[in-house]
mmCIF file of C-alpha atoms in Angstrom:
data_model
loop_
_atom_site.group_PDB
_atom_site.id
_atom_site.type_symbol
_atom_site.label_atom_id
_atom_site.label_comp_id
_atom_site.label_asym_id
_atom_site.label_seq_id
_atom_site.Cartn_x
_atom_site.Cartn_y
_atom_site.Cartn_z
ATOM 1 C CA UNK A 26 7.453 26.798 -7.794
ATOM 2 C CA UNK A 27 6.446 23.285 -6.635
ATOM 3 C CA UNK A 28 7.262 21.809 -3.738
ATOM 4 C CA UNK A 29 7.987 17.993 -3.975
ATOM 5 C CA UNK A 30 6.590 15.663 -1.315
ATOM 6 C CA UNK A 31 8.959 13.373 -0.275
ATOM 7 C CA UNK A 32 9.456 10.521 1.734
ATOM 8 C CA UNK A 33 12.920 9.675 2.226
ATOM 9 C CA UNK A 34 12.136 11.688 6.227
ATOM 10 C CA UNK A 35 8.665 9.692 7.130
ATOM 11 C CA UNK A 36 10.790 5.928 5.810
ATOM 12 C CA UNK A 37 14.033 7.106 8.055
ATOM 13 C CA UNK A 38 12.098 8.074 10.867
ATOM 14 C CA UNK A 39 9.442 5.200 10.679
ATOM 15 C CA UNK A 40 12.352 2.914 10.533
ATOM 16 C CA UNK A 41 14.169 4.109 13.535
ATOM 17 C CA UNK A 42 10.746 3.846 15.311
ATOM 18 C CA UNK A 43 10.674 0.506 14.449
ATOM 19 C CA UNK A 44 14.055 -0.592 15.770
ATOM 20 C CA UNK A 45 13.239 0.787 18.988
ATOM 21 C CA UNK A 46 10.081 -1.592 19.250
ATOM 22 C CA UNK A 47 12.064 -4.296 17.757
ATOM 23 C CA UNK A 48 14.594 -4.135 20.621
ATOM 24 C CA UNK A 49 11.689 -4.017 23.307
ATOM 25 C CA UNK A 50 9.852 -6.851 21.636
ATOM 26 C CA UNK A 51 12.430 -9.011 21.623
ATOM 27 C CA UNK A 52 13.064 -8.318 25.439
ATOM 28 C CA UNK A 53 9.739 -10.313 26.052
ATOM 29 C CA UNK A 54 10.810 -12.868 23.309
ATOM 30 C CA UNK A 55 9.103 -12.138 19.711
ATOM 31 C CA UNK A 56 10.597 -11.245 16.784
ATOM 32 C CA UNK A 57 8.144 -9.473 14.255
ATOM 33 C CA UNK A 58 8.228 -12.072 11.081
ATOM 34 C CA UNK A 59 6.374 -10.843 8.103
ATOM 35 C CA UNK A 60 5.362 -13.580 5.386
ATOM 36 C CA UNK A 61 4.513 -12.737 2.050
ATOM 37 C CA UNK A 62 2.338 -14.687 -0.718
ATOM 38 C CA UNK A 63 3.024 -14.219 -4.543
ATOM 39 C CA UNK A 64 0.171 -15.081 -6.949
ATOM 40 C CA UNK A 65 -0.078 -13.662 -9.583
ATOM 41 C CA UNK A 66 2.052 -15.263 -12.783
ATOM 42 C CA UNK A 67 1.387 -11.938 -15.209
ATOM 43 C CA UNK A 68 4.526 -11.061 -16.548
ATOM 44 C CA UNK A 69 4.592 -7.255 -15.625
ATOM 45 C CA UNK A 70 2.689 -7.822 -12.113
ATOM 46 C CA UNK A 71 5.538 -10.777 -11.391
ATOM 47 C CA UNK A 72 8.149 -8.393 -12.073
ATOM 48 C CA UNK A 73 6.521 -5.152 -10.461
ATOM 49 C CA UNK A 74 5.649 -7.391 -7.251
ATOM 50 C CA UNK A 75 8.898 -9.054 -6.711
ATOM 51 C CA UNK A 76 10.745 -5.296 -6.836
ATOM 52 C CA UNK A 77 7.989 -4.049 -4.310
ATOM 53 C CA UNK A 78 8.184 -7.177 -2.225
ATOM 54 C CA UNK A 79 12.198 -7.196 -2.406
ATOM 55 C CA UNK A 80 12.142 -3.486 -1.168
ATOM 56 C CA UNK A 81 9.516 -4.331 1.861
ATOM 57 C CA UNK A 82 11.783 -7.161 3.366
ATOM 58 C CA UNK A 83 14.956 -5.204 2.986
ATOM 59 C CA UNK A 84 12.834 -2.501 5.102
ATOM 60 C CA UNK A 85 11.845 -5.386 7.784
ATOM 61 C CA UNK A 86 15.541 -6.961 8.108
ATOM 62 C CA UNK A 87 17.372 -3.591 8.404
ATOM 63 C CA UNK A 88 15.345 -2.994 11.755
ATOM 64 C CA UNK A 89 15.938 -6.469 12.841
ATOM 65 C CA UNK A 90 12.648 -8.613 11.664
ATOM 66 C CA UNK A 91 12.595 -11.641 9.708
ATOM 67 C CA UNK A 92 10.859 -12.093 5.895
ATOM 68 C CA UNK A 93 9.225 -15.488 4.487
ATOM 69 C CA UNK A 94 8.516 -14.857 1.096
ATOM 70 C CA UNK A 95 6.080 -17.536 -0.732
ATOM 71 C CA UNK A 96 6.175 -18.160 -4.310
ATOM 72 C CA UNK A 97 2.896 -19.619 -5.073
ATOM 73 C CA UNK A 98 2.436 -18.316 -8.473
ATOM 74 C CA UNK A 99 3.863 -21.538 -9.977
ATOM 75 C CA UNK A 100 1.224 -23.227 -9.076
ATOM 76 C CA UNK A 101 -1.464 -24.423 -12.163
ATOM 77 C CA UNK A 102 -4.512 -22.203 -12.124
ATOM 78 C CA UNK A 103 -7.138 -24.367 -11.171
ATOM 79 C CA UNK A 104 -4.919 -25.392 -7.563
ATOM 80 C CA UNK A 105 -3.779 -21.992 -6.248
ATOM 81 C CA UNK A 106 -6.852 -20.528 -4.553
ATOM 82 C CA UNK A 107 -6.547 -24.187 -2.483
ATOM 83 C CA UNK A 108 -2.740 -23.977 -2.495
ATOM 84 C CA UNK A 109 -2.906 -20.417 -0.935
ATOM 85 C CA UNK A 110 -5.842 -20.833 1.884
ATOM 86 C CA UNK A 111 -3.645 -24.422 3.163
ATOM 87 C CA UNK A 112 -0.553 -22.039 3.511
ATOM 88 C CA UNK A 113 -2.660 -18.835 4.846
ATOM 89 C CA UNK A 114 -4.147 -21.435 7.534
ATOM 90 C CA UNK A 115 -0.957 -22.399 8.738
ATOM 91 C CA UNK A 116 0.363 -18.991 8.852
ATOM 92 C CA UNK A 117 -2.505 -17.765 10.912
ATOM 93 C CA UNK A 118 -1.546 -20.840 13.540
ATOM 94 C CA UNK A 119 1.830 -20.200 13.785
ATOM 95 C CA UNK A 120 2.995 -17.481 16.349
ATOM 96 C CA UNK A 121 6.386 -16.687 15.256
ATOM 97 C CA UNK A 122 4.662 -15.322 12.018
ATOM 98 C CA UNK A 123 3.189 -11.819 12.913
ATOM 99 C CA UNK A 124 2.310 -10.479 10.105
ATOM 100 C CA UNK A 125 0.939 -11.482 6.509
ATOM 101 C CA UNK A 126 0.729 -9.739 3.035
ATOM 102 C CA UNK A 127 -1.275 -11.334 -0.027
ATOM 103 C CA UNK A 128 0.621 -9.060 -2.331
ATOM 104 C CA UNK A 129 -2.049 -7.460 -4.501
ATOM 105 C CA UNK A 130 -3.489 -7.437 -7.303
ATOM 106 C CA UNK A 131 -4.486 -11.312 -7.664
ATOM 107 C CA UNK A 132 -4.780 -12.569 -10.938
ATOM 108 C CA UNK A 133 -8.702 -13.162 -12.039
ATOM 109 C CA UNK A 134 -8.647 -16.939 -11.451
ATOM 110 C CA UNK A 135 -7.899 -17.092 -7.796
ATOM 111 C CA UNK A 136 -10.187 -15.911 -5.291
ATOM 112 C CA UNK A 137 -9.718 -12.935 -3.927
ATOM 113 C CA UNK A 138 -12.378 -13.143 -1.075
ATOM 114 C CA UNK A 139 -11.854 -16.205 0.443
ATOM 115 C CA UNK A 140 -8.095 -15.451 0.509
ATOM 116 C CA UNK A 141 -8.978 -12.656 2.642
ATOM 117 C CA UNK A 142 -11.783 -13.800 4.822
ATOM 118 C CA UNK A 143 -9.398 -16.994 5.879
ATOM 119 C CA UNK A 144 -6.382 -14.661 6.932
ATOM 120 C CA UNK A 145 -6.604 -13.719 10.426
ATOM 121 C CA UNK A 146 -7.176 -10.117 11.068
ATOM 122 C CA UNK A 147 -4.510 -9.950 14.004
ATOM 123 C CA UNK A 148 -1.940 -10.216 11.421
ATOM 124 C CA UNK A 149 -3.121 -8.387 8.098
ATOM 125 C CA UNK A 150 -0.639 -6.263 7.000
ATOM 126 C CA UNK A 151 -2.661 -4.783 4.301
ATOM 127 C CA UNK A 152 -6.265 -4.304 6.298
ATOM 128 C CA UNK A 153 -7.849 -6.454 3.726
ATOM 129 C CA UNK A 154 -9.759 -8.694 5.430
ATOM 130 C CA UNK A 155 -13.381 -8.075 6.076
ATOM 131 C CA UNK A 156 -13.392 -7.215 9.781
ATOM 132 C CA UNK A 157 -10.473 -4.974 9.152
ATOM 133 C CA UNK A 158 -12.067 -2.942 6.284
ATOM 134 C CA UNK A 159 -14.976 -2.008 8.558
ATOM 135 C CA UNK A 160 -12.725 0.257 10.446
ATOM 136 C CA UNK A 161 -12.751 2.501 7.678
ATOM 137 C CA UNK A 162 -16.427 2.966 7.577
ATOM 138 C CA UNK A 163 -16.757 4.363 11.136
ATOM 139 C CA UNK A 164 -13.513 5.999 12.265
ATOM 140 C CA UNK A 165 -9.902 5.678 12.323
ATOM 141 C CA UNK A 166 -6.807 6.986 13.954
ATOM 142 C CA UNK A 167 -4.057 7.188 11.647
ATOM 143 C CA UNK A 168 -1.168 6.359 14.502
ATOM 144 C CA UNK A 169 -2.754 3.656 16.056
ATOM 145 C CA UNK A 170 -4.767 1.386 13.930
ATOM 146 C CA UNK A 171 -3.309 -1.176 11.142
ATOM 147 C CA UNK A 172 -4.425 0.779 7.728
ATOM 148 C CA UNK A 173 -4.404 0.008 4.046
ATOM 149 C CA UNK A 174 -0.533 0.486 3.767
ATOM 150 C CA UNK A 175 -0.465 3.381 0.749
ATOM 151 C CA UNK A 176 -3.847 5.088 1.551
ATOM 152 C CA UNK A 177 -2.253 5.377 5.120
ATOM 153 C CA UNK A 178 1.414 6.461 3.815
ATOM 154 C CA UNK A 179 -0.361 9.395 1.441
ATOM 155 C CA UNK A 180 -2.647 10.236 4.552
ATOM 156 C CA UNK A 181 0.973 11.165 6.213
ATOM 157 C CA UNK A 182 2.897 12.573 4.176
ATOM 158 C CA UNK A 183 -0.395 15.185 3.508
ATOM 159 C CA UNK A 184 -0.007 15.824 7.690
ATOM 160 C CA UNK A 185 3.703 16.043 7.327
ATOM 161 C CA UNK A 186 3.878 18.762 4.763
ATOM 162 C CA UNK A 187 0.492 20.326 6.109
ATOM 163 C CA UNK A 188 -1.708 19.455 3.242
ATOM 164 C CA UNK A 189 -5.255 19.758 4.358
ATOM 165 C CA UNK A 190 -7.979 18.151 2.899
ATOM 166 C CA UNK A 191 -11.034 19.477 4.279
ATOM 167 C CA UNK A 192 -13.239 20.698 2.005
ATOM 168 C CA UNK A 193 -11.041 20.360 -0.927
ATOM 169 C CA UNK A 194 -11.917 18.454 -4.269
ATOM 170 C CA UNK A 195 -10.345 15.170 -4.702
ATOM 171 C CA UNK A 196 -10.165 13.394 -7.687
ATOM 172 C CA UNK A 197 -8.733 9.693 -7.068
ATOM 173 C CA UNK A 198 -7.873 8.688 -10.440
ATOM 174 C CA UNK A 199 -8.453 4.193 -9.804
ATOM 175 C CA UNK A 200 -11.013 1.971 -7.506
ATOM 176 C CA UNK A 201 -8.781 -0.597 -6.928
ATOM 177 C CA UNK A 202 -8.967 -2.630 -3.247
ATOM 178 C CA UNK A 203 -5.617 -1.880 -2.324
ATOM 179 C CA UNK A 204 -5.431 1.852 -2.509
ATOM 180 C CA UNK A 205 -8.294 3.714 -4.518
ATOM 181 C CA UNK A 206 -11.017 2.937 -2.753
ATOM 182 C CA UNK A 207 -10.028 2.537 0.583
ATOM 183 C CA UNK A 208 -8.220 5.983 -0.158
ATOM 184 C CA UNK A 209 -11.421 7.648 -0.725
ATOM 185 C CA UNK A 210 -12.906 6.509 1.808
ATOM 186 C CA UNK A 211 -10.646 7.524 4.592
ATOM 187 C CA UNK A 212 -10.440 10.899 2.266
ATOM 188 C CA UNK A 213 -14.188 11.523 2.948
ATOM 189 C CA UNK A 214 -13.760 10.842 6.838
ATOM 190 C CA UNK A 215 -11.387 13.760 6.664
ATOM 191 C CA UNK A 216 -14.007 15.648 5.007
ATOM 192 C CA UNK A 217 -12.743 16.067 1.927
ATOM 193 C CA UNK A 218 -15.543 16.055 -1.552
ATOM 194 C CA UNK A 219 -14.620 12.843 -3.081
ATOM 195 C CA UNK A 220 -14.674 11.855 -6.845
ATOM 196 C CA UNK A 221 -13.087 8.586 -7.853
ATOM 197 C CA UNK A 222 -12.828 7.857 -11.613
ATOM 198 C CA UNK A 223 -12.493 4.571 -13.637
ATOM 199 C CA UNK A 224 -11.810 2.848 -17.061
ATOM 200 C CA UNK A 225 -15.756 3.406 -16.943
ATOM 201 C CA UNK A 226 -15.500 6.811 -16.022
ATOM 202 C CA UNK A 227 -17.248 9.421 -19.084
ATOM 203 C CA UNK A 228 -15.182 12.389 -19.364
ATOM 204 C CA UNK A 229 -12.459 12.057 -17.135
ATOM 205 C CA UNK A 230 -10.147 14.920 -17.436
ATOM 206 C CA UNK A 231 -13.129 17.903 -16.748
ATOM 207 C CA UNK A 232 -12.944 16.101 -13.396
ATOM 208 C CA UNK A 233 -9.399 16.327 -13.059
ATOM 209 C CA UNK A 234 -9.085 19.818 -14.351
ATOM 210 C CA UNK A 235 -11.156 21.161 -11.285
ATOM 211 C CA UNK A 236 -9.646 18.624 -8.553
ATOM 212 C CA UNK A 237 -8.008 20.926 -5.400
ATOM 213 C CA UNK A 238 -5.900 17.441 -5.128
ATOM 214 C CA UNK A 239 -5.178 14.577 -7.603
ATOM 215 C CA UNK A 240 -4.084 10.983 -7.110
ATOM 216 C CA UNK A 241 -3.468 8.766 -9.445
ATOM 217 C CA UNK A 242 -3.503 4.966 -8.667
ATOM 218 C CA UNK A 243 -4.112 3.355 -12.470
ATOM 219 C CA UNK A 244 -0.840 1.446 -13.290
ATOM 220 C CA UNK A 245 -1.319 1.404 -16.462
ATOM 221 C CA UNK A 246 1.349 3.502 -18.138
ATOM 222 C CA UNK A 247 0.892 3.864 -21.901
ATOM 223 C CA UNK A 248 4.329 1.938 -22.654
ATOM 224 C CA UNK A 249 2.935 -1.525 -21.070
ATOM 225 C CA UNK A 250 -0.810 -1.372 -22.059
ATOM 226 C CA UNK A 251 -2.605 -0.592 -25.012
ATOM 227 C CA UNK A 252 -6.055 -1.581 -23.345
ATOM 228 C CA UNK A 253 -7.225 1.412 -20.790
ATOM 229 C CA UNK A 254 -3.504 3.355 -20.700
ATOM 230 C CA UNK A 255 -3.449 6.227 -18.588
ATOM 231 C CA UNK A 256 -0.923 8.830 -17.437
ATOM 232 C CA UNK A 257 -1.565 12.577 -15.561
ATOM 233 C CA UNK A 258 0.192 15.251 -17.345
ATOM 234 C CA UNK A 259 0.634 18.406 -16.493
ATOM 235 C CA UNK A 260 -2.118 20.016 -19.244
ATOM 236 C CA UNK A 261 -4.756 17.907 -17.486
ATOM 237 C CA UNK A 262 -4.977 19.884 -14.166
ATOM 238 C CA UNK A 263 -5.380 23.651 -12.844
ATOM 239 C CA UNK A 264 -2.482 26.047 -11.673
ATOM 240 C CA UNK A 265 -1.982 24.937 -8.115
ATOM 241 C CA UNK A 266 -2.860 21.908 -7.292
ATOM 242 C CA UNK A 267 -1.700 18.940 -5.417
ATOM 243 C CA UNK A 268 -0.456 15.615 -7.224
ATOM 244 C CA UNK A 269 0.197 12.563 -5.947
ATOM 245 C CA UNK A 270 1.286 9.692 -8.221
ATOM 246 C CA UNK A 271 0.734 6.057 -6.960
ATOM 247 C CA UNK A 272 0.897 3.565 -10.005
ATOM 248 C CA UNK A 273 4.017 2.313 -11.557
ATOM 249 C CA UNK A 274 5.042 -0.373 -12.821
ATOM 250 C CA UNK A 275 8.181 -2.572 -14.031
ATOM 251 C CA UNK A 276 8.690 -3.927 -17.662
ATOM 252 C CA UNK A 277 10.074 -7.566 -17.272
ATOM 253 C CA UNK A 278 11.861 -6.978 -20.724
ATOM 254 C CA UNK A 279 13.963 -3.369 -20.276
ATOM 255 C CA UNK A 280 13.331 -4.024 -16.043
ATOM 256 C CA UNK A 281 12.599 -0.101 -16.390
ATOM 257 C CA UNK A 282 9.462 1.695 -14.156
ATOM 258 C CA UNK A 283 7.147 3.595 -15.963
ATOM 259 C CA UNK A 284 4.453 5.615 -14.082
ATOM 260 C CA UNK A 285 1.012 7.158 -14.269
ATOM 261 C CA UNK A 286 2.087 10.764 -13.652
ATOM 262 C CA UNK A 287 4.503 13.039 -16.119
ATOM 263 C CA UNK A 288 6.844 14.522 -13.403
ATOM 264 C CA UNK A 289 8.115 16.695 -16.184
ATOM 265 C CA UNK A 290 4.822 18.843 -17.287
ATOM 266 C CA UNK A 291 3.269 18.419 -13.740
ATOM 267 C CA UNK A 292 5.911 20.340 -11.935
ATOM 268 C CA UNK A 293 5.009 23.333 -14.066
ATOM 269 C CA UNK A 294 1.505 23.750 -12.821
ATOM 270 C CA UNK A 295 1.554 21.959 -9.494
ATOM 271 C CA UNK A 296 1.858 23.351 -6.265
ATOM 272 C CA UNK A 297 2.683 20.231 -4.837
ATOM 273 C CA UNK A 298 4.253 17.139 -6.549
ATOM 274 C CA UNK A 299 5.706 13.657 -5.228
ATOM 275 C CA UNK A 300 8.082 12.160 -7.544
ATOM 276 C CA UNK A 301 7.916 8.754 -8.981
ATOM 277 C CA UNK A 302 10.742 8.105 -7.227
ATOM 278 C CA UNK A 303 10.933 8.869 -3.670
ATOM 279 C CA UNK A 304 7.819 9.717 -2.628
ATOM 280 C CA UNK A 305 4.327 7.678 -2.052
ATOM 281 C CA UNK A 306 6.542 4.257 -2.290
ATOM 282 C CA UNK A 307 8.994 5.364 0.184
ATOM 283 C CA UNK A 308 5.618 5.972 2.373
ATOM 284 C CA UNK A 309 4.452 2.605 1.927
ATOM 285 C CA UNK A 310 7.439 1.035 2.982
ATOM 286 C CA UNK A 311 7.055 2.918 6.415
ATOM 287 C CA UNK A 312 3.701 2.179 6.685
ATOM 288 C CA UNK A 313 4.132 -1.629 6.123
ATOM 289 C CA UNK A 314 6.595 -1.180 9.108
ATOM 290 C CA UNK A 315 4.400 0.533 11.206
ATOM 291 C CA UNK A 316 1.622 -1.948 10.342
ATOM 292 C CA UNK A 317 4.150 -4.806 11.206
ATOM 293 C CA UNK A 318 5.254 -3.344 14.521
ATOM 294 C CA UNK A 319 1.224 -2.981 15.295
ATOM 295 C CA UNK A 320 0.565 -6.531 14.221
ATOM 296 C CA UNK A 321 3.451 -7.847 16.039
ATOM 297 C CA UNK A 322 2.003 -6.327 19.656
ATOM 298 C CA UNK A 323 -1.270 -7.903 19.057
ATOM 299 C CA UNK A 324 0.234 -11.284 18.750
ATOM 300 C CA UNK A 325 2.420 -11.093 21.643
ATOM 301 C CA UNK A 326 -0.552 -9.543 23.508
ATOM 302 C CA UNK A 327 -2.506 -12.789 22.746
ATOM 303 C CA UNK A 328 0.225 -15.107 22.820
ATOM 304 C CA UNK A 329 2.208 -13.795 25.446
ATOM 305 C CA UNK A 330 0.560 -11.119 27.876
ATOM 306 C CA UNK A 331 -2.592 -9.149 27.481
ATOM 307 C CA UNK A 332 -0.673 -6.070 29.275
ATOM 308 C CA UNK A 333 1.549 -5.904 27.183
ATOM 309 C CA UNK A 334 1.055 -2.085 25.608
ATOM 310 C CA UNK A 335 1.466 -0.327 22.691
ATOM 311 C CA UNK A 336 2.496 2.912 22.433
ATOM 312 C CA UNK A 337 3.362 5.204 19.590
#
């Protein structure tokens, strides 16, 4: 019988952490203040972002922070690259800001790199930036350091319900920045045997069929693409093993989610399953708290006092 990994227990007690730092920042005067770009003017991406970003400042008001949300997607093509790196400038000079997202993906026309080399690393919410990304390549301590927000979440709810990697065969179904690749990287520093696959990828599924663990982070459900579609079901993998669904998104039409696993045939042959509702989102939310709280302290330890500490 499969057990479902959920995250309604890591977002509850990730937000009551939160509070608690909330309170103790504002004793020395700073208010965490995440800001938030929107770029990208794709119809489904719009509407998927806007839900995700909605969700993410309801999470940073309820334990007291404050939310700037910038639409920048109305911009003409050819002027929001420039557009963007004026406003990320002044966000990186202003101290009541603490923390930034560039909400991901970008659309092909604005560029991606120089977004994230001109954000300042003391306040990347998403570990984009170059210097932050580097972490990832040595070591990394899940408590303490700001991590790729859904990589991170999956990497805790696997701890919470005593999923161990080591060893195992992972199939991350996506390369994307923002949670395939990082994923498998911090995967393989866990020792885990790592195989990501792609639109590229030849023969997918006799890769999934052996996988120990699957996660799929496509977003490209078969009801909103035709080019590249892709959804897990449960025929596709072996009796027993782990499934973690990451990619969803919302049709601006219906405003209805549609996801890259089948919940349905999956729970049949999985041992463990989190639903499309309620599970690796729910652990991205607390992450982007705990990466906000994180962010936060290393602006008031710069702008404010050095001995100033941290502490889980």
């Amino acid at each position: 019988m499969v057990t479902w990994i959920r995250g309604e227990g890591l977002h509850a007690q990730t937000k009551e952490w939160a509070r608690g730092h909330v309170k103790r920042l504002e004793e020395v005067g700073i208010t965490p203040k995440l800001a938030v770009l929107l770029l990208n003017d794709d119809p489904v991406e719009l509407e998927t972002q806007r839900r995700f970003v909605s969700l993410k400042a309801r999470d940073v008001r309820e334990i007291g922070g404050e939310v700037e949300i910038y639409e920048l997607y109305s911009a003409p093509p050819e002027r929001r690259t420039k557009e963007a790196l004026r406003l990320i400038e002044s966000l990186n000079r202003r101290d009541d800001v603490t923390g930034v997202i560039i909400q991901k993906p970008l659309p092909p026309f604005v560029d991606e790199k120089a977004l994230f080399s001109a954000l300042s690393p003391e306040k990347d919410i998403d570990a984009l930036t170059p210097e932050n990304k580097k972490r990832l390549l040595t070591d990394f301590d899940l408590d303490r350091d700001v991590l790729p927000c859904t990589p991170a979440g999956i990497l805790e709810l696997f701890r919470l319900y005593g999923i161990d990697v080591r060893g195992k065969d992972v199939v991350v179904v996506g390369k994307g920045e923002l949670v395939g690749k990082p994923l498998a990287v911090m995967l393989m520093q866990l020792d885990a045997t790592v195989t990501v696959l792609h639109a590229l990828s030849k023969e997918r599924e006799p890769y999934v069929k052996r996988a120990d663990v699957v996660i799929s982070a496509v977003g490209r459900p078969p009801e909103l693409y035709k080019d590249n579609p892709w959804r897990l079901t449960g025929d596709m993998i072996k009796e027993g093993a782990v499934v973690v669904g990451v990619g969803g998104k919302v049709d601006p039409a219906t405003k209805k989610w549609f996801f890259d696993v089948d919940e349905k045939s999956l729970a049949e042959k999985a041992s463990y399953l989190t639903p499309n509702i309620g599970g690796v989102g729910l652990a991205t939310r607390a992450r982007v708290l705990k990466n906000l709280i994180r962010t936060t302290y290393q602006v008031a330890q710069r702008v404010l006092s050095p001995r100033l500490v941290y502490e889980v």
